[in-house]
Short mmCIF file of C-alpha atoms in Angstrom, two decimals:
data_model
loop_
_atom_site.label_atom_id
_atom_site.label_comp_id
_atom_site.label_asym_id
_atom_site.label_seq_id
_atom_site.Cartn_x
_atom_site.Cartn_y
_atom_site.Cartn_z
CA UNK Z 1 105.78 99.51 85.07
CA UNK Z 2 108.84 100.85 87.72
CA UNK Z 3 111.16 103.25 86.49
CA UNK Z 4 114.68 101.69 86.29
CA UNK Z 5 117.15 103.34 88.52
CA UNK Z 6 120.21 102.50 90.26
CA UNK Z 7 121.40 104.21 93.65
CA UNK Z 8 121.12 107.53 92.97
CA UNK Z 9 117.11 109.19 92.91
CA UNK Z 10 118.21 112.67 91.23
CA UNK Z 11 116.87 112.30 87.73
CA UNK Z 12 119.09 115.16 86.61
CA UNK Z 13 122.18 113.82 87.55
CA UNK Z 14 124.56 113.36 84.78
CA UNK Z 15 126.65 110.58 86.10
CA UNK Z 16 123.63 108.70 88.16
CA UNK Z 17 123.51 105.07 87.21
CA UNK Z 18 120.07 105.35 86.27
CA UNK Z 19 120.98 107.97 83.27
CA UNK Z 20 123.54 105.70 82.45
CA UNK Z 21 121.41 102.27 81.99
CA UNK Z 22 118.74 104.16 80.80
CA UNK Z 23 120.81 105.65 77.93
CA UNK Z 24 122.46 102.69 77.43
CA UNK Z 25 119.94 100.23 77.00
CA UNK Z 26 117.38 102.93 75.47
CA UNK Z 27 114.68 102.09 78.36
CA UNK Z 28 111.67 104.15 78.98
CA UNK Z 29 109.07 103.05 81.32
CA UNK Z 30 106.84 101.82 78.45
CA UNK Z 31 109.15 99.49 76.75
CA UNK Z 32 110.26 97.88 80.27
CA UNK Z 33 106.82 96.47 80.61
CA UNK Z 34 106.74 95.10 77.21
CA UNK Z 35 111.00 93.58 78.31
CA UNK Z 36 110.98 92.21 81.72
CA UNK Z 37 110.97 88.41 81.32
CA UNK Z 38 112.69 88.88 78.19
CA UNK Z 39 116.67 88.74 79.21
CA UNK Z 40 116.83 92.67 80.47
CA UNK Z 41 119.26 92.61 82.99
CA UNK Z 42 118.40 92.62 87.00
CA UNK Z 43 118.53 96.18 87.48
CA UNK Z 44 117.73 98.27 90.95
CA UNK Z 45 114.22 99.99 90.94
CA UNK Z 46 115.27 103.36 93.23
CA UNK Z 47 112.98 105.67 92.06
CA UNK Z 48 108.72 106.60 91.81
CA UNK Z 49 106.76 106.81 88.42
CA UNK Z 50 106.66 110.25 87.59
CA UNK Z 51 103.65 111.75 85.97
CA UNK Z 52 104.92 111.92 82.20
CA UNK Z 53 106.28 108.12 82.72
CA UNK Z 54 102.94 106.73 83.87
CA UNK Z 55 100.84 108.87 81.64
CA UNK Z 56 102.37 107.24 78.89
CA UNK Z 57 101.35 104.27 79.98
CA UNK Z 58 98.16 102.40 78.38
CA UNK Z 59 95.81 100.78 81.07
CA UNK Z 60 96.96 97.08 78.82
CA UNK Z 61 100.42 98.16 79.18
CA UNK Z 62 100.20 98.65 82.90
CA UNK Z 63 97.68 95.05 83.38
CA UNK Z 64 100.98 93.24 81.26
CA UNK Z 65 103.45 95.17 83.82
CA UNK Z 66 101.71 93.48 86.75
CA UNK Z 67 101.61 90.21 85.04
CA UNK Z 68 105.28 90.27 84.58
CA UNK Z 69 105.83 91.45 88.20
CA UNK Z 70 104.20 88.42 89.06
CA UNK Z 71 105.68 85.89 87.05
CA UNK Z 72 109.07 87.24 89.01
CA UNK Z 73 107.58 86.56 92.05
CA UNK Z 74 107.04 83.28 91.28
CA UNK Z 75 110.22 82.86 90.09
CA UNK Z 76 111.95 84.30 92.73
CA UNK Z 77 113.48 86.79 90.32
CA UNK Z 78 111.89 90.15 91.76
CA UNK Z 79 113.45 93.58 90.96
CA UNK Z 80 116.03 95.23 93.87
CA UNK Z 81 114.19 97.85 94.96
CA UNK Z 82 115.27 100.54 96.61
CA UNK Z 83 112.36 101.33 99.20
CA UNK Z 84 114.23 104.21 101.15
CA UNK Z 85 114.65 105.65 97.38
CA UNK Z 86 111.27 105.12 96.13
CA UNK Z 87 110.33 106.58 99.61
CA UNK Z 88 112.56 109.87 99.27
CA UNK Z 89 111.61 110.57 95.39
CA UNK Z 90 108.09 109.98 95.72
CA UNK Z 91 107.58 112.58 99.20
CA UNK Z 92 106.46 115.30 97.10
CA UNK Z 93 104.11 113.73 94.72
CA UNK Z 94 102.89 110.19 93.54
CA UNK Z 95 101.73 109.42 90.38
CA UNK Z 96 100.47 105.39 90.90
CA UNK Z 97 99.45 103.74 87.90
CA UNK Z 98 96.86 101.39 89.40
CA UNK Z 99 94.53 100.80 92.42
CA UNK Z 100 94.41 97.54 93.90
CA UNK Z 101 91.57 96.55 95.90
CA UNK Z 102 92.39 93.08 97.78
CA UNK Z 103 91.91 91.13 100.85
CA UNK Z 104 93.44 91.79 104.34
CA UNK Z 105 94.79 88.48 104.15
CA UNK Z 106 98.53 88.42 105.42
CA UNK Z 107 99.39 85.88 103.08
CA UNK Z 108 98.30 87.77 99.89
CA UNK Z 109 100.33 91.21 99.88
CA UNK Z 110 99.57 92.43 96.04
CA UNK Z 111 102.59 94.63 96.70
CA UNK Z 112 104.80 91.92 96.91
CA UNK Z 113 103.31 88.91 94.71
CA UNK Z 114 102.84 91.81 92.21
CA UNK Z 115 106.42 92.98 92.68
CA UNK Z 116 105.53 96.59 92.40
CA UNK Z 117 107.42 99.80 94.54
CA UNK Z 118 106.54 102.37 96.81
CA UNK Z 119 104.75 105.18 94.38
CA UNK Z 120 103.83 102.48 91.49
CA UNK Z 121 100.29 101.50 92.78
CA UNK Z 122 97.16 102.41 95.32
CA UNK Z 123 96.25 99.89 97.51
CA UNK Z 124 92.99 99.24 99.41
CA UNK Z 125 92.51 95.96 101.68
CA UNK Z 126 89.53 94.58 103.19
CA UNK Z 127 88.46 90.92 103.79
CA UNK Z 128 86.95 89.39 101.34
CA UNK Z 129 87.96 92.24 98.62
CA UNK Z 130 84.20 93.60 98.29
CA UNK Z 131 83.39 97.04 97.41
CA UNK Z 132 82.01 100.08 99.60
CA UNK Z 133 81.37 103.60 100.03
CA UNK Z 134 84.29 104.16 101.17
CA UNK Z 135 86.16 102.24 99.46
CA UNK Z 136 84.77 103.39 95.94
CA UNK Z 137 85.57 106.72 97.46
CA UNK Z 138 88.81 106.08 97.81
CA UNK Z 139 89.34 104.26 94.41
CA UNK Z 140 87.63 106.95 92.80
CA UNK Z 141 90.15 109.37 94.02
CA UNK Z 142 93.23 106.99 92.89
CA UNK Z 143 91.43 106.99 89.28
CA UNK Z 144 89.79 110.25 88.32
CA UNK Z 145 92.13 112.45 90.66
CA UNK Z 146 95.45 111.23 91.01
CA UNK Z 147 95.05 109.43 87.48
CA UNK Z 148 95.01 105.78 88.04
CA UNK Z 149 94.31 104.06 84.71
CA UNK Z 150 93.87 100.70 86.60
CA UNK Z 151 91.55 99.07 89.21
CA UNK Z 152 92.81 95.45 89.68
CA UNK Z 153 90.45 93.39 92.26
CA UNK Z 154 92.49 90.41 93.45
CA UNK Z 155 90.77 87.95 95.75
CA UNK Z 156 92.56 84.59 96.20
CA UNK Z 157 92.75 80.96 97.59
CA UNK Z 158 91.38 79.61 100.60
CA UNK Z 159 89.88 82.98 101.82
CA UNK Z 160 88.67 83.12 105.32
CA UNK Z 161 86.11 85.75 105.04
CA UNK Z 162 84.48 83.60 102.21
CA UNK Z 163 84.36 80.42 103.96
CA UNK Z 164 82.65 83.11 106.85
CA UNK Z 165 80.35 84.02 104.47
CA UNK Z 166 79.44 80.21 103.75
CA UNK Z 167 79.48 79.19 107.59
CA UNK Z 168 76.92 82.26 108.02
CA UNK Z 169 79.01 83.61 110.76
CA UNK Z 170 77.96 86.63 112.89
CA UNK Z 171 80.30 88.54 114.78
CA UNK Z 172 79.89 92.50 115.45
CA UNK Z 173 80.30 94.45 112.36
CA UNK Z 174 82.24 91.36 110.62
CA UNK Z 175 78.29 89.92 110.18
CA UNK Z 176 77.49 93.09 107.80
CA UNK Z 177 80.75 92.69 105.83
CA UNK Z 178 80.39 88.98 104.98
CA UNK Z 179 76.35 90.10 103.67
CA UNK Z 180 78.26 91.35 100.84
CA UNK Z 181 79.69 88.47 99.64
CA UNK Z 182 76.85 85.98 99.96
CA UNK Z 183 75.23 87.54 96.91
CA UNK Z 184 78.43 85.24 95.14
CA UNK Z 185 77.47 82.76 96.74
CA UNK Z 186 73.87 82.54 95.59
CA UNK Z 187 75.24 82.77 92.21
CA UNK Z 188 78.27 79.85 91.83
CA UNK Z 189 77.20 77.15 90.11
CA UNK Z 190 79.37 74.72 91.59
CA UNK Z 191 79.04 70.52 90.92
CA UNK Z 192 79.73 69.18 94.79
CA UNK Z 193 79.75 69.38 98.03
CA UNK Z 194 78.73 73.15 99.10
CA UNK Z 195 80.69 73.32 102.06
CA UNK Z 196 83.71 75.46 103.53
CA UNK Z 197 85.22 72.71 103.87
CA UNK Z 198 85.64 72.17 100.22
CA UNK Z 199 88.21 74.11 99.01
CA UNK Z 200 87.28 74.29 95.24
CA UNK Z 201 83.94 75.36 96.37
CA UNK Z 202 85.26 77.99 98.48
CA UNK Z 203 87.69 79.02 95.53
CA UNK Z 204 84.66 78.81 93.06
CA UNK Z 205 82.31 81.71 95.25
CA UNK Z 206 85.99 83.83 95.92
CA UNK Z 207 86.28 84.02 92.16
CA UNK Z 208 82.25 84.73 91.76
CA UNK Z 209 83.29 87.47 94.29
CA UNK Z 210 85.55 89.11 92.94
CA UNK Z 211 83.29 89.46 89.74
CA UNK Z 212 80.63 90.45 91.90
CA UNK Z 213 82.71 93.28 93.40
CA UNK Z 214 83.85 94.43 90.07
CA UNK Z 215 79.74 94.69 89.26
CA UNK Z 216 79.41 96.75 92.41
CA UNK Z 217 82.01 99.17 91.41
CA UNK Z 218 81.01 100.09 87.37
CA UNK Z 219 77.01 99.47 89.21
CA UNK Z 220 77.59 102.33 92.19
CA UNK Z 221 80.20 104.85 90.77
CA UNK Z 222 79.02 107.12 87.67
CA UNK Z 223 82.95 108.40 87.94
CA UNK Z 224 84.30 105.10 87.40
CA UNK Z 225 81.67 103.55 84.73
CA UNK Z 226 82.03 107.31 82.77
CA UNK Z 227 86.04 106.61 83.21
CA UNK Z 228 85.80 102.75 81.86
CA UNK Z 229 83.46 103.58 78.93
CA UNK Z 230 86.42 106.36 77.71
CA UNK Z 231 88.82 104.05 77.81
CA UNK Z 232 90.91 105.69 80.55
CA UNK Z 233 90.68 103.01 82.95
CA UNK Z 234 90.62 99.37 82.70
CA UNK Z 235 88.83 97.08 85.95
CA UNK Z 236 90.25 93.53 85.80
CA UNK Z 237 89.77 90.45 88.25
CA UNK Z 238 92.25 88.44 89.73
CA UNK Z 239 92.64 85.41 91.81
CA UNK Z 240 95.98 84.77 93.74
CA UNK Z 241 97.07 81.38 94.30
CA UNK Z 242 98.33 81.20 98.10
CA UNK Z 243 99.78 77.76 97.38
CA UNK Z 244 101.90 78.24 93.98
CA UNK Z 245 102.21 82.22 94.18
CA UNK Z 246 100.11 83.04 90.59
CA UNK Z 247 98.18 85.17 89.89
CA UNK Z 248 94.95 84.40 87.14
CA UNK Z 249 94.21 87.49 85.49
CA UNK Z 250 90.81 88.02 84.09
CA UNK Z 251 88.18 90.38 82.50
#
């Protein structure tokens, strides 16, 4: 999904390592998702998506990119970016390819475990990864105005506002939050104890949730649903592994 770059972030420059590699190894943004993994050399990501790159882009193409970003992570082969780059080339304009709606966990930064740049993707955090005004707001801004073409809702492992949610805990506004993910909850068919102490359970309803969320999303915005049925954006689940670093991808 990143556009491969070296040092320098001026696309017109003749002599730029990032002309050079790209004319070398006859790179555009499209085939790099379909070739990471597959023996391209480690190259430095310095510069943003631009509009034509991630407009060429196909919402599968840009799910397959994340996939691949995370099998690096886990790998502990992730791209050398170039952050004050990406920073200077995307100041005038950002073109993000997806929106990523995930928990404020500190443990489960989708920037990082999806090895993505500054300019490549939208991100929206809030525990327990449920869905909002505001937040479908905000995601239907990344999608129908800045042209988004992916919503990816990642919860993951051992998540503290669903074991919350199980305990029935009240505290200040927290108490409304956690409402909205009990309706998982009441919904996991789980074989065992039903506890927050059991960590499948609490994996079982965190995965329920995130399907629930993605419900609540096509269910409250006519933008987005209208979007999804055309085929211009794609919603997919996700469940990141805090232990082993992976991410499960699913419809």
């Amino acid at each position: 999904m990143s556009k491969i770059t070296g040092c320098c972030s001026e696309d017109s420059h003749p002599n730029s390592r990032r002309t050079v590699l790209k004319a070398a190894l006859g790179i555009t943004a499209a085939s790099v998702i379909g070739g990471i993994g597959l023996g391209l050399p480690q190259i430095s990501y310095a510069a943003s998506l631009t509009r034509e790159e991630r407009d060429k882009l196909t919402p599968d193409q840009i799910v397959e990119g994340l996939k691949q970003g995370n099998k690096r992570f886990v790998s502990g082969k992730m791209q050398q970016h170039d952050y004050l780059a990406q920073k200077r080339s995307s100041a005038e304009g950002q073109f993000p390819a997806a929106v990523i709606l995930s928990c404020i966990d500190s443990r489960a930064p989708a920037e990082i475990v999806l090895d993505t740049g500054i300019g490549e993707t939208f991100n929206a955090r809030i525990a327990g990864n449920i869905s909002n005004d505001d937040l479908l707001g905000s995601m239907e801004f990344a999608c129908a105005a800045a042209g988004a073409k992916v919503i990816l809702v990642m919860g993951h492992t051992a998540c503290g506002a669903v074991k919350g949610a199980i305990d029935n805990v009240e505290l200040g506004n927290l108490t409304g939050l956690l409402d909205k993910i009990k309706p998982a909850i009441a919904t996991t068919q789980f074989d065992g104890e039903k506890s927050s102490k059991n960590e499948k359970y609490v994996d079982a309803v965190a995965k329920n949730n995130v399907k629930h969320t993605i419900d609540e999303i096509r269910k409250n915005s006519e933008i987005i649903n209208k979007l999804e049925k055309e085929g211009k954006v794609k919603i997919v689940g996700s469940m990141y592994n805090l232990n082993g670093g992976e991410v499960e991808f699913f419809m």
